[in-house]
CSV table of C-alpha atoms in Angstrom, one decimal:
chain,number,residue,atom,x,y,z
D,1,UNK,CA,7.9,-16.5,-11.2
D,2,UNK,CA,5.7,-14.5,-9.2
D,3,UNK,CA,2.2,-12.7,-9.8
D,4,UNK,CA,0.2,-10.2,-8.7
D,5,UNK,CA,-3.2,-10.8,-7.2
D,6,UNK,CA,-6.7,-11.2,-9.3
D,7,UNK,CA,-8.2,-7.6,-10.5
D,8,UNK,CA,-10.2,-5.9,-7.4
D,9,UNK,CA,-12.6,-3.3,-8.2
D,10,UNK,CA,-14.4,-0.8,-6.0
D,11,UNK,CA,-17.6,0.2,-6.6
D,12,UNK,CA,-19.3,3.4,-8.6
D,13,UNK,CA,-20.3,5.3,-6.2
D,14,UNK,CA,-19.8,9.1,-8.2
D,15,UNK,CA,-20.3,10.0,-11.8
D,16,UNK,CA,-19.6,13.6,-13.3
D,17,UNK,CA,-20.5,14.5,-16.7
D,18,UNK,CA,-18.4,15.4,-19.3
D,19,UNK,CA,-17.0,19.0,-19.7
D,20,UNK,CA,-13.9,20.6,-21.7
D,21,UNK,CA,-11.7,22.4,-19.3
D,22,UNK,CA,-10.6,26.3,-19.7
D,23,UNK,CA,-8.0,26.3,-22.9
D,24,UNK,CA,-5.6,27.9,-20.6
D,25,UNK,CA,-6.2,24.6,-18.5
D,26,UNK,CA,-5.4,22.4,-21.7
D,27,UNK,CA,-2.2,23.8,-23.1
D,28,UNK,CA,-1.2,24.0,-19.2
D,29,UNK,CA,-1.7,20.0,-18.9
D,30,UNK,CA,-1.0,19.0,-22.3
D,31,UNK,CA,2.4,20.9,-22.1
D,32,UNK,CA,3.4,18.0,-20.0
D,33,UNK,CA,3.1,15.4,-22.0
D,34,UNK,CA,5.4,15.0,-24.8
D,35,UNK,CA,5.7,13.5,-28.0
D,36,UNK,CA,7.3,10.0,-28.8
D,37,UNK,CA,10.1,9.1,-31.0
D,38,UNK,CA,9.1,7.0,-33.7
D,39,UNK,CA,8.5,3.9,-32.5
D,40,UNK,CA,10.4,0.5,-34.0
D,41,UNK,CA,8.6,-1.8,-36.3
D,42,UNK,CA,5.9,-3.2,-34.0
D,43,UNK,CA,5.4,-1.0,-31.3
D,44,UNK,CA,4.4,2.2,-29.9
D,45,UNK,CA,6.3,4.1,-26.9
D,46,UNK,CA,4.8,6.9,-24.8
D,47,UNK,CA,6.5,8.6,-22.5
D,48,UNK,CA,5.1,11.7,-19.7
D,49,UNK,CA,7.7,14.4,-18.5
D,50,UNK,CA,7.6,14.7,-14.9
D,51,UNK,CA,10.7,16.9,-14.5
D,52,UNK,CA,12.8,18.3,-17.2
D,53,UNK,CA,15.8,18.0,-15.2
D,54,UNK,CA,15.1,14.8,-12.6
D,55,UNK,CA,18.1,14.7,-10.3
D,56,UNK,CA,20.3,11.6,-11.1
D,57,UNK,CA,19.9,8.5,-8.1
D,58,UNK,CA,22.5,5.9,-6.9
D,59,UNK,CA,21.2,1.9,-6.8
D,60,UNK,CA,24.3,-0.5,-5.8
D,61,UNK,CA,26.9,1.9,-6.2
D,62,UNK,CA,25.5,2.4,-10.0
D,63,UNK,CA,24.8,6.4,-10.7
D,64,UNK,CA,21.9,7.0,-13.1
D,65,UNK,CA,20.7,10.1,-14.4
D,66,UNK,CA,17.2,10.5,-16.4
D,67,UNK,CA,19.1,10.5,-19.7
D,68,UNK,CA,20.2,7.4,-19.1
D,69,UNK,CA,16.7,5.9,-18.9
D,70,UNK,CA,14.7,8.6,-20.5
D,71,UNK,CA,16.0,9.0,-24.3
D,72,UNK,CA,13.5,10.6,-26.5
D,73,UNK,CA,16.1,10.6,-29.3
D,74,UNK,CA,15.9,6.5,-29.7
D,75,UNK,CA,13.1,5.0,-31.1
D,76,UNK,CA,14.2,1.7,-29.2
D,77,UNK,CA,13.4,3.7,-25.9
D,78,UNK,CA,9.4,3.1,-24.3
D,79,UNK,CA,10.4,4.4,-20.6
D,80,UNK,CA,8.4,7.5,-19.7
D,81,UNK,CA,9.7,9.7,-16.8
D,82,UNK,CA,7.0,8.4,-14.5
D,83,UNK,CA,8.6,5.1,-14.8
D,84,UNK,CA,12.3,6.8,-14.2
D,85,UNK,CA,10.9,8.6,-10.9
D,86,UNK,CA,10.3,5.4,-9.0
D,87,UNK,CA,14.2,4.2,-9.6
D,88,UNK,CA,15.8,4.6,-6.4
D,89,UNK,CA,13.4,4.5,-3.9
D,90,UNK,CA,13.8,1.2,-3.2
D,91,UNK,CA,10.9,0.6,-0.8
D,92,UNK,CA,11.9,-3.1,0.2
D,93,UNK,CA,14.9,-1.1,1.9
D,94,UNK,CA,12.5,1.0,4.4
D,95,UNK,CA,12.2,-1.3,7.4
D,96,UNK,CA,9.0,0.6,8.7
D,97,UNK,CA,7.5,0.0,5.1
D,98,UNK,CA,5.1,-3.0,4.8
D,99,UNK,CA,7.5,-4.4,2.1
D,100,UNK,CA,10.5,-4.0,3.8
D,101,UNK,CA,8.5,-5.4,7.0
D,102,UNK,CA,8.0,-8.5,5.1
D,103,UNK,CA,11.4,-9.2,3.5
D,104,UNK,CA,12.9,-9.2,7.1
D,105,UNK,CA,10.7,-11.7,8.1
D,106,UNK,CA,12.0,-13.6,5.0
D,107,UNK,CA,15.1,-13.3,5.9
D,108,UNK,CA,14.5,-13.8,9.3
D,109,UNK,CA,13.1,-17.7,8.1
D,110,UNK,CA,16.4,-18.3,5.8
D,111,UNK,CA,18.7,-16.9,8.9
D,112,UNK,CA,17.4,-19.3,11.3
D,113,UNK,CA,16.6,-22.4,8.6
D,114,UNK,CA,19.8,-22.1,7.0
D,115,UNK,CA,22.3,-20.0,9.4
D,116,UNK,CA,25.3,-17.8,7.7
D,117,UNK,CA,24.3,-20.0,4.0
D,118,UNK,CA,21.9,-17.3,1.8
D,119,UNK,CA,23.9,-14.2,0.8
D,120,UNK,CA,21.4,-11.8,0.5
D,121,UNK,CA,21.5,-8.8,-2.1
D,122,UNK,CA,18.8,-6.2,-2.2
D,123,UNK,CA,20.5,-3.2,-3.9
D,124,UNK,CA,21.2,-4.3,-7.4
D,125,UNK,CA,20.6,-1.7,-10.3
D,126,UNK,CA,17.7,-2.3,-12.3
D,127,UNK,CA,19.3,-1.3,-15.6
D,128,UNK,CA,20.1,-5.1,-17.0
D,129,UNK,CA,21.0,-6.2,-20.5
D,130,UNK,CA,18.4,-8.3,-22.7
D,131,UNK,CA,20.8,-11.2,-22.6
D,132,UNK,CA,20.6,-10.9,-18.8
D,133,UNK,CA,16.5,-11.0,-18.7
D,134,UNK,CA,15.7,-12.7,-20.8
D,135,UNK,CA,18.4,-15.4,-22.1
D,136,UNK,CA,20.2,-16.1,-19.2
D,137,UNK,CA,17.0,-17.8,-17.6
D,138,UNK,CA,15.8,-19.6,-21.0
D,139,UNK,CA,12.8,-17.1,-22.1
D,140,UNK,CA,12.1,-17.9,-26.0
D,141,UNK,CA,12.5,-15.4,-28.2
D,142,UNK,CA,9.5,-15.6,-29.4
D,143,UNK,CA,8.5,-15.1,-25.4
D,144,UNK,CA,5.6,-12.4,-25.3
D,145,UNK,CA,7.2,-10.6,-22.1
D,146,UNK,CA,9.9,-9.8,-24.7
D,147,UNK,CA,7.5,-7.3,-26.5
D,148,UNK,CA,7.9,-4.0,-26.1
D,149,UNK,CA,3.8,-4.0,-25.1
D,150,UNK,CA,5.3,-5.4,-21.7
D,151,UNK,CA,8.8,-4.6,-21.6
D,152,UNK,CA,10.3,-1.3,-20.5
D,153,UNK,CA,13.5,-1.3,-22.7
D,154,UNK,CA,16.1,1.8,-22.2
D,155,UNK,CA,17.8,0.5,-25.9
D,156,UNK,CA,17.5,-2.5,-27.8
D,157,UNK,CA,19.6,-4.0,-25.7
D,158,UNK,CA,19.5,-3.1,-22.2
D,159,UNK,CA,15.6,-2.9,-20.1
D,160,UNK,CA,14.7,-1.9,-16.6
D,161,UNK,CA,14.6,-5.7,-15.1
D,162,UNK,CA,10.9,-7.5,-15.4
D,163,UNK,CA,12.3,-10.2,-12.5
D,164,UNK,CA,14.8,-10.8,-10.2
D,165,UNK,CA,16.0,-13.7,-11.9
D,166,UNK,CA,18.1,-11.1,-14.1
D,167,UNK,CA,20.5,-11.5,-11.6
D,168,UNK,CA,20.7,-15.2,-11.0
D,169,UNK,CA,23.4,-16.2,-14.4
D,170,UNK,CA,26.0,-13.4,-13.1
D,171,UNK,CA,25.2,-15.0,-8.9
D,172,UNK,CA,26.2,-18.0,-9.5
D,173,UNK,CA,29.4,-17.2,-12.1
D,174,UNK,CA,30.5,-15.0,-9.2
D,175,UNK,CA,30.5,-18.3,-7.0
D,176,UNK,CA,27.2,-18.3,-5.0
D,177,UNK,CA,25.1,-21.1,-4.4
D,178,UNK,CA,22.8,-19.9,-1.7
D,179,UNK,CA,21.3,-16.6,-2.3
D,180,UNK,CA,18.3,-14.3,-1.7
D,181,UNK,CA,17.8,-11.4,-4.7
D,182,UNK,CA,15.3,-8.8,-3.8
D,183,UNK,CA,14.6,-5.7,-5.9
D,184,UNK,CA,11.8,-3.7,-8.0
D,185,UNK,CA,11.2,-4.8,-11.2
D,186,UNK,CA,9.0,-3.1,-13.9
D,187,UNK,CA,6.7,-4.6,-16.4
D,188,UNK,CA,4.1,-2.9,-18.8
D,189,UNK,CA,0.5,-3.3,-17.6
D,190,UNK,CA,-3.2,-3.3,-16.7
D,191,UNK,CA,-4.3,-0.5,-14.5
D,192,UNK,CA,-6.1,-1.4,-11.2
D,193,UNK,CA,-6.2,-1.8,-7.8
D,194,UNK,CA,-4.0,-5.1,-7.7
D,195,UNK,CA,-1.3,-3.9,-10.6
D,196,UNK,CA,1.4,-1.6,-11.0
D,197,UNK,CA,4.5,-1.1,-13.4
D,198,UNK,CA,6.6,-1.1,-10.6
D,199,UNK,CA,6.2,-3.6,-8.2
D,200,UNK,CA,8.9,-5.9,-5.9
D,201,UNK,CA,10.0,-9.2,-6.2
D,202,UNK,CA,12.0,-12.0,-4.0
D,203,UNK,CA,14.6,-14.6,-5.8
D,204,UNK,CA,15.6,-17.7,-3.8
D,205,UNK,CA,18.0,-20.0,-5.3
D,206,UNK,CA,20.1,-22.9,-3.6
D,207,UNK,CA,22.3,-25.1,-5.9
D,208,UNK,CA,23.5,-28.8,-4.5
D,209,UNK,CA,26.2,-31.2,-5.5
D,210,UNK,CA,26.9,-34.7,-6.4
D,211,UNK,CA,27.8,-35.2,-2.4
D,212,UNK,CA,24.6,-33.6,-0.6
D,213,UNK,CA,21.9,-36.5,-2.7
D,214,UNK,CA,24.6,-39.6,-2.4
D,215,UNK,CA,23.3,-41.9,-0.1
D,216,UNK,CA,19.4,-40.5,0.2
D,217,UNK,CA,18.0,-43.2,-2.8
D,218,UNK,CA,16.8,-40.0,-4.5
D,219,UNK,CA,18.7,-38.6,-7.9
D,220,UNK,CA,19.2,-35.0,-8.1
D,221,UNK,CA,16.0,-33.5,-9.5
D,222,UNK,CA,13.8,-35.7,-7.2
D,223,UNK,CA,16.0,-34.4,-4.2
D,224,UNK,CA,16.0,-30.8,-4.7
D,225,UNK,CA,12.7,-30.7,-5.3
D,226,UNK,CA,12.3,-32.2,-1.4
D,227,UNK,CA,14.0,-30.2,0.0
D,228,UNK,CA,12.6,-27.2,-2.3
D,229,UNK,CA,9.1,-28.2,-1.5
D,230,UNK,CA,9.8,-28.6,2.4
D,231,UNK,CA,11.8,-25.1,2.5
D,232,UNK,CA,9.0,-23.5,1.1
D,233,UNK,CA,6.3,-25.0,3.3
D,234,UNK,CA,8.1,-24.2,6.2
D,235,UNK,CA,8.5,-20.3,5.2
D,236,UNK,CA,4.3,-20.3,4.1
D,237,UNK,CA,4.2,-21.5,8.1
D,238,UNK,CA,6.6,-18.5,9.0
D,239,UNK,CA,4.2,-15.8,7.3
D,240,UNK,CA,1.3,-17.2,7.7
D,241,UNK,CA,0.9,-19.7,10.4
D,242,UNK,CA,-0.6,-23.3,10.2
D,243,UNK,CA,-2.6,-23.4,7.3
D,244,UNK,CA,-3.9,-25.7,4.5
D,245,UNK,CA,-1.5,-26.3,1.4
D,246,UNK,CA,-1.5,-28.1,-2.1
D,247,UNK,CA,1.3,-28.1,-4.7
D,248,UNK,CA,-0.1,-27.3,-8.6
D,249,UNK,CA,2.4,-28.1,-11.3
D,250,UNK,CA,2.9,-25.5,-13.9
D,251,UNK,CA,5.2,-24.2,-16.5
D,252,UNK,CA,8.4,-22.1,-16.3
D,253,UNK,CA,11.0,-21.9,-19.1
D,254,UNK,CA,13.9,-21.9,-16.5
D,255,UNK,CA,12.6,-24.7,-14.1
D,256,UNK,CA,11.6,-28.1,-14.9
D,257,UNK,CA,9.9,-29.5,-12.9
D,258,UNK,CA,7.9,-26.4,-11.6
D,259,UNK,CA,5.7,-25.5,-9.3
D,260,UNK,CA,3.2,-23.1,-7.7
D,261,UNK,CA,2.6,-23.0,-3.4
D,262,UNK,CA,-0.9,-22.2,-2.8
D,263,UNK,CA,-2.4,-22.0,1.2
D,264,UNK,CA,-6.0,-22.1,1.9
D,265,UNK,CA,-6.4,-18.4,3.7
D,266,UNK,CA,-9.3,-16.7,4.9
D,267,UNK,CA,-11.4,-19.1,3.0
D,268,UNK,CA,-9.9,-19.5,-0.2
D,269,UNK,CA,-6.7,-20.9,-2.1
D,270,UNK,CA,-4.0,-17.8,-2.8
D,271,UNK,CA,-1.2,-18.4,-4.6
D,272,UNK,CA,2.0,-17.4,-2.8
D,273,UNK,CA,5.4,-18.1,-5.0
D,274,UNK,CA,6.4,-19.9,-7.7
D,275,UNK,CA,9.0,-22.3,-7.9
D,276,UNK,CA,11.1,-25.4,-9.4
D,277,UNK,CA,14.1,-27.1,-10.3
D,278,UNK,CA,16.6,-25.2,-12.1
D,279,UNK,CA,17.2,-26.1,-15.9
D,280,UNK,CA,20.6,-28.0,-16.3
D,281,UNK,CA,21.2,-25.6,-19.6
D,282,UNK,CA,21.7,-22.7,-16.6
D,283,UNK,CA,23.9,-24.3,-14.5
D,284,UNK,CA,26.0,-25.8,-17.2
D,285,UNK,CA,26.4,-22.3,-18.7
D,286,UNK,CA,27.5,-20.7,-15.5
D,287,UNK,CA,30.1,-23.4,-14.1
D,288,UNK,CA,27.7,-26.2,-12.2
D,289,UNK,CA,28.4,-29.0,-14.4
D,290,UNK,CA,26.6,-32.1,-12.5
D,291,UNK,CA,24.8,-29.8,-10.0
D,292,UNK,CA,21.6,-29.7,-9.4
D,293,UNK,CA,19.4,-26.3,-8.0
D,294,UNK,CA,16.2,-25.0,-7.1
D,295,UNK,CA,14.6,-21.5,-7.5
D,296,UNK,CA,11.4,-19.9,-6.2
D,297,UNK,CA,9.7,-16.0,-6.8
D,298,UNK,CA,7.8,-14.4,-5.2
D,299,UNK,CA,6.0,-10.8,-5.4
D,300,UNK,CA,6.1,-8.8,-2.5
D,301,UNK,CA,3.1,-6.7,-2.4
D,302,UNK,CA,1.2,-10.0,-3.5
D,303,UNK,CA,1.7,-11.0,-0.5
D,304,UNK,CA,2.2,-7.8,1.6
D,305,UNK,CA,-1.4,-6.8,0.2
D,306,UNK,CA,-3.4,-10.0,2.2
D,307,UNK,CA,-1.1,-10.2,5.1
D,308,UNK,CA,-1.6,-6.2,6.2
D,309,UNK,CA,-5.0,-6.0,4.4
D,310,UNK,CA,-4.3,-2.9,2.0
D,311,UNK,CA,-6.6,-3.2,-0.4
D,312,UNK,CA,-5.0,-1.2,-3.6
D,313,UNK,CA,-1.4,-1.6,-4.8
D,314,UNK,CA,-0.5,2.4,-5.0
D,315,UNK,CA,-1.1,2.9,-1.3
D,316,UNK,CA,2.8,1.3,-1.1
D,317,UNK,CA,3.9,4.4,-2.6
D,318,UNK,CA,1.9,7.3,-0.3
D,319,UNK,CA,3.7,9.0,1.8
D,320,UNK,CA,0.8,10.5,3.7
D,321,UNK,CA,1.3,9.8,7.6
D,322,UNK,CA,-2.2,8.2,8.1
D,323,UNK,CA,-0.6,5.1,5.7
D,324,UNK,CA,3.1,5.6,6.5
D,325,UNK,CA,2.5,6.0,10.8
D,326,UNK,CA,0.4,2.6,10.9
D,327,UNK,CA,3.7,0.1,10.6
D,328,UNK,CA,6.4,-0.8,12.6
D,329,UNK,CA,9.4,-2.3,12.0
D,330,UNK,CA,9.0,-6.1,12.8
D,331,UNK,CA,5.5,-6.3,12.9
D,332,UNK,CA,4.5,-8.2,10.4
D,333,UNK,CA,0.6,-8.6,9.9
D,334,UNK,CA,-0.7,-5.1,11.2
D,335,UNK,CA,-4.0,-4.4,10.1
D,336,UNK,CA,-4.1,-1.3,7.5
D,337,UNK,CA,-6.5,1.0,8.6
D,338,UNK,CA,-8.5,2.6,5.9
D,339,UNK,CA,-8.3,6.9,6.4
D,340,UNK,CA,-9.5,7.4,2.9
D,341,UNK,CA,-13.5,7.7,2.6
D,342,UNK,CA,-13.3,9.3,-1.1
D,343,UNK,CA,-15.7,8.5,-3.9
D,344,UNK,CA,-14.4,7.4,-7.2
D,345,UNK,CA,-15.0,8.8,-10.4
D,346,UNK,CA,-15.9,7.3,-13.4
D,347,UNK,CA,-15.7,8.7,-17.0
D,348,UNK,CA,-15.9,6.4,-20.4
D,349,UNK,CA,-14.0,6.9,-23.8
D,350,UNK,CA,-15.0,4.9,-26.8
D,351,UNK,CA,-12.8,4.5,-30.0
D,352,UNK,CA,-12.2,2.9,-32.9
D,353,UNK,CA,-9.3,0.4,-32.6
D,354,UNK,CA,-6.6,-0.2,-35.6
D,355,UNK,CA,-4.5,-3.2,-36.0
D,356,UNK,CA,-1.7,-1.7,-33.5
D,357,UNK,CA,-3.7,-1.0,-30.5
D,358,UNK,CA,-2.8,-2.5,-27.5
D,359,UNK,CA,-4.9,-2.0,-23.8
D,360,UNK,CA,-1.3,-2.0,-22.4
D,361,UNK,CA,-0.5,1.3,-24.6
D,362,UNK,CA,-3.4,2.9,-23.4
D,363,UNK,CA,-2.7,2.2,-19.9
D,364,UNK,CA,0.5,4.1,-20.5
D,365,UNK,CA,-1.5,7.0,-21.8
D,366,UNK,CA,-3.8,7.2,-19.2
D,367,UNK,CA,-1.2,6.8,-16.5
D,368,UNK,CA,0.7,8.9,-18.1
D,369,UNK,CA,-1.6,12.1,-17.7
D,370,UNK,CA,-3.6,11.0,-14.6
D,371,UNK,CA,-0.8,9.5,-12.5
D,372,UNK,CA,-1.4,7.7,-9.0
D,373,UNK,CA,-5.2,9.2,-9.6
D,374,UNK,CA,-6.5,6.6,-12.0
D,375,UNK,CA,-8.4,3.9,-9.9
D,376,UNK,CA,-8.8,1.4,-12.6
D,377,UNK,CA,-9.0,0.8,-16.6
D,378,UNK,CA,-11.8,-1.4,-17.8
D,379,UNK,CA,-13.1,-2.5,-21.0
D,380,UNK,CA,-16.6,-3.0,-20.7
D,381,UNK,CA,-18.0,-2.5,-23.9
D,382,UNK,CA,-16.5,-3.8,-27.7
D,383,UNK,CA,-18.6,-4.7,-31.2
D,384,UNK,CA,-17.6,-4.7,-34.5
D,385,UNK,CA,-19.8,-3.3,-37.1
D,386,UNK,CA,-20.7,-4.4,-40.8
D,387,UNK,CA,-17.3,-2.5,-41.8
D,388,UNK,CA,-15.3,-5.1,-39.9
D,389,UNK,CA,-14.6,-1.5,-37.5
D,390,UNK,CA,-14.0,-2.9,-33.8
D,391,UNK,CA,-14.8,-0.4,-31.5
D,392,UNK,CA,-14.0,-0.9,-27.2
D,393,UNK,CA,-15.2,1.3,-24.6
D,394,UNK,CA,-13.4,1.7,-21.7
D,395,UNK,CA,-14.1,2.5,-18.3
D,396,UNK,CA,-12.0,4.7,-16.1
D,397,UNK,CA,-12.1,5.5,-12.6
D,398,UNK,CA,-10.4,8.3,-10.9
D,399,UNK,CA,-9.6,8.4,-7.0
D,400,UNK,CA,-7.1,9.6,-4.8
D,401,UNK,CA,-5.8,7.8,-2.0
D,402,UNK,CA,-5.5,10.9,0.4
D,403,UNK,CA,-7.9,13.6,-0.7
D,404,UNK,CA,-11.1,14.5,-3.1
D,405,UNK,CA,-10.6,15.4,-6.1
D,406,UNK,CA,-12.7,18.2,-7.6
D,407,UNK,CA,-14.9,18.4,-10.7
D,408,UNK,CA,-12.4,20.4,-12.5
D,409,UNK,CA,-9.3,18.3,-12.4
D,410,UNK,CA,-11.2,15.2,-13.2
D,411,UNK,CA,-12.5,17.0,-16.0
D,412,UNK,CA,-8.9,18.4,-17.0
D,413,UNK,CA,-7.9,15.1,-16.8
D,414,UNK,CA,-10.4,13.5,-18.8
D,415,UNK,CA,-10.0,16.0,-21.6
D,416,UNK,CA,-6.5,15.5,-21.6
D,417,UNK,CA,-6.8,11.6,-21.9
D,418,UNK,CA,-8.9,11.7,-24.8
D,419,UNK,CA,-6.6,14.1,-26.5
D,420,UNK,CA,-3.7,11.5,-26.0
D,421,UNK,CA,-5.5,8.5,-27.2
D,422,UNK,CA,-6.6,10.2,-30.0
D,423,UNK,CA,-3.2,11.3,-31.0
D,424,UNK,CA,-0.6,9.0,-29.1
D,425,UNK,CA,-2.7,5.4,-30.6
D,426,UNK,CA,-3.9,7.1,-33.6
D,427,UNK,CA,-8.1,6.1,-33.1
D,428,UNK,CA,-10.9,7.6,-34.0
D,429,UNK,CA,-13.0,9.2,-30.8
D,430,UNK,CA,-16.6,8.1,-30.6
């Protein structure tokens, strides 16, 4: 239910030319990357080794070890280990990150709104069953987020959570009806300087009974989406102080109706959460026959990004001291102060598309040899000639957050991408 900010480019400001690296340099780089399994009917996995023995991590009491999320043996399987690396660390948890900032001032709002109602839960394991993603909360089956172009699945039936709202069907069978579900969750996608595959998300959810709308003249659905609408304002007020607001209706397969909270902030409308009322189907299934329930998402760095002013998405995962020393725990709204002064670099590779190419695949590639160091991925050229051949160009942009990178590795690194598109998507270079 929530999204991640409009794409955010910075400009060219470098531009190397192209140049093979040493052939020791090749086979050194392209030893790390390793070949798929055979993909199932439809899609293409990738997958990057970044150790070949990762040490196994503990979420909510849960153990998992890389085979347990990295299996080149099944065909089902799309998770690389750059993907498995970022299980654990659980940056919401940190209360000197800008994330975890932010969720206690969440929870601050709920604790003095609502006092001793929202259970809160913020260390459940990521490693969720298809029927618990995807079912649970309604999505068709014919749903695109179900694809394995977006969808990190570990087997055909279990994936690495693409919402919080994986949790809500197991919540409320367990008896809650006020509860706060905050986690990372992991989606396939575009590479720039507002997306990432692992980003963190906030589930609120409040269920009512026949007793709490008797008497207001409202029915159910009318009154939790009051009291939904008024909650919400009053947190945008909490994070953001007295601003402008507007309701939009929208769509959501497990809310109807549903909603999205925009605020007029430093002079234009942002989106901050999306919401609604629950679908009866949901609460029926779990044991709230003649309840009624609200829900609302919302993305954490969406919001963490505009409220600290850090302008790219992978700065939440440095660990240099220059990012790390300039927040406080409780300080919500500290001005990011920019230590990195280093060009970008941009290189292009053009190919020949076939029916199976996807842009979300070749982010995978790319992010898969370049890491944290790719910028951006943007198409900016595509034609199709009298042979019905489609060919895109794509532009890719290479910058570290914390230090210059030198002609040589952006070279390496180039090389090493157009070696993997080639053979991972199976195109023709141009």
């Amino acid at each position: 239910m929530a999204t991640l900010p409009t794409t955010a480019a910075f400009p060219s400001t470098r531009t190397l030319s192209p140049s093979p690296p040493s052939r020791a340099r090749r086979l050194l780089l392209a030893a790390s990357f390793l070949p798929s399994a055979p993909p199932p009917a439809g899609a293409r996995t990738f997958r990057t080794s970044a150790a070949a023995a990762a040490a196994p991590v503990e979420v909510g009491g849960v153990k998992i070890a890389r085979e347990d999320v990295v299996k080149e043996d099944d065909p089902t399987n799309n998770v690389p280990d750059t993907i498995f690396s970022k299980i654990g660390l659980q940056l919401h948890r940190r209360d000197d990150h800008p994330l975890g900032i932010l969720k206690n001032t969440i929870y601050n709002y709920f604790d003095t709104s609502f006092p001793g109602q929202f259970v809160k839960f913020d260390d459940l394991c990521p490693l969720v069953s298809t029927k618990q993603n995807f079912d649970d909360v309604l999505v068709p089956a014919d749903h695109v987020s179900r694809s394995y172009n977006d969808t990190y699945y570990v087997d055909s039936q279990t994936v690495l959570r693409c919402h919080t709202s994986a949790h809500q069907a197991e919540l409320l069978r367990e008896g809650h009806t006020h509860f706060l579900v905050i986690g990372d969750v992991y989606r396939r996608d575009s590479i720039d300087s507002t997306h990432y595959p692992v980003f963190h998300q906030m589930e609120g959810f409040r269920v009512f009974s026949p007793e709490d709308w008797s008497g207001s003249g409202m029915d159910g659905t009318a009154y939790a989406a009051t009291d939904l609408k008024k909650t919400l304002e009053g947190l945008a007020t909490h994070l953001f102080g007295a601003v402008e607001m507007r309701w939009v209706d929208t769509y959501f397969p497990f809310t109807n109706p549903s909603f999205e909270l925009e605020i007029y902030f430093q002079g234009d409308w942002l989106e901050v959460l999306g919401c609604g009322v629950t679908e009866q189907e949901i609460l029926k299934s779990n044991g709230r026959t003649d309840h009624v329930a609200w829900a609302f998402g919302l993305g954490l760095e969406r919001l963490a990004m505009v409220l600290f002013d850090i302008p790219d998405i992978r700065l939440f995962w440095s660990n240099d001291q220059r990012f790390t020393s300039q927040f406080s725990k409780g300080k919500l709204g500290i001005k990011f102060k920019p230590f990195s002064k280093f060009p970008p670099c941009y290189k292009d590779v053009s190919f020949w598309i076939n029916d199976a190419f996807t842009e979300n695949n070749l982010c995978e590639v790319v992010r898969g040899i370049a890491g944290d160091l790719v910028e951006e991925v943007k198409l900016i050229d595509n034609f199709t000639n009298k042979k019905g051949m489609t060919s895109h160009c794509y532009r890719i942009a290479y910058r570290s957050m914390e230090r210059s990178l030198t002609d040589e590795e952006i070279n390496d690194m180039q090389w090493n991408v157009r070696e993997a598109v080639k053979s991972k998507l199976e195109v023709e270079l141009r």
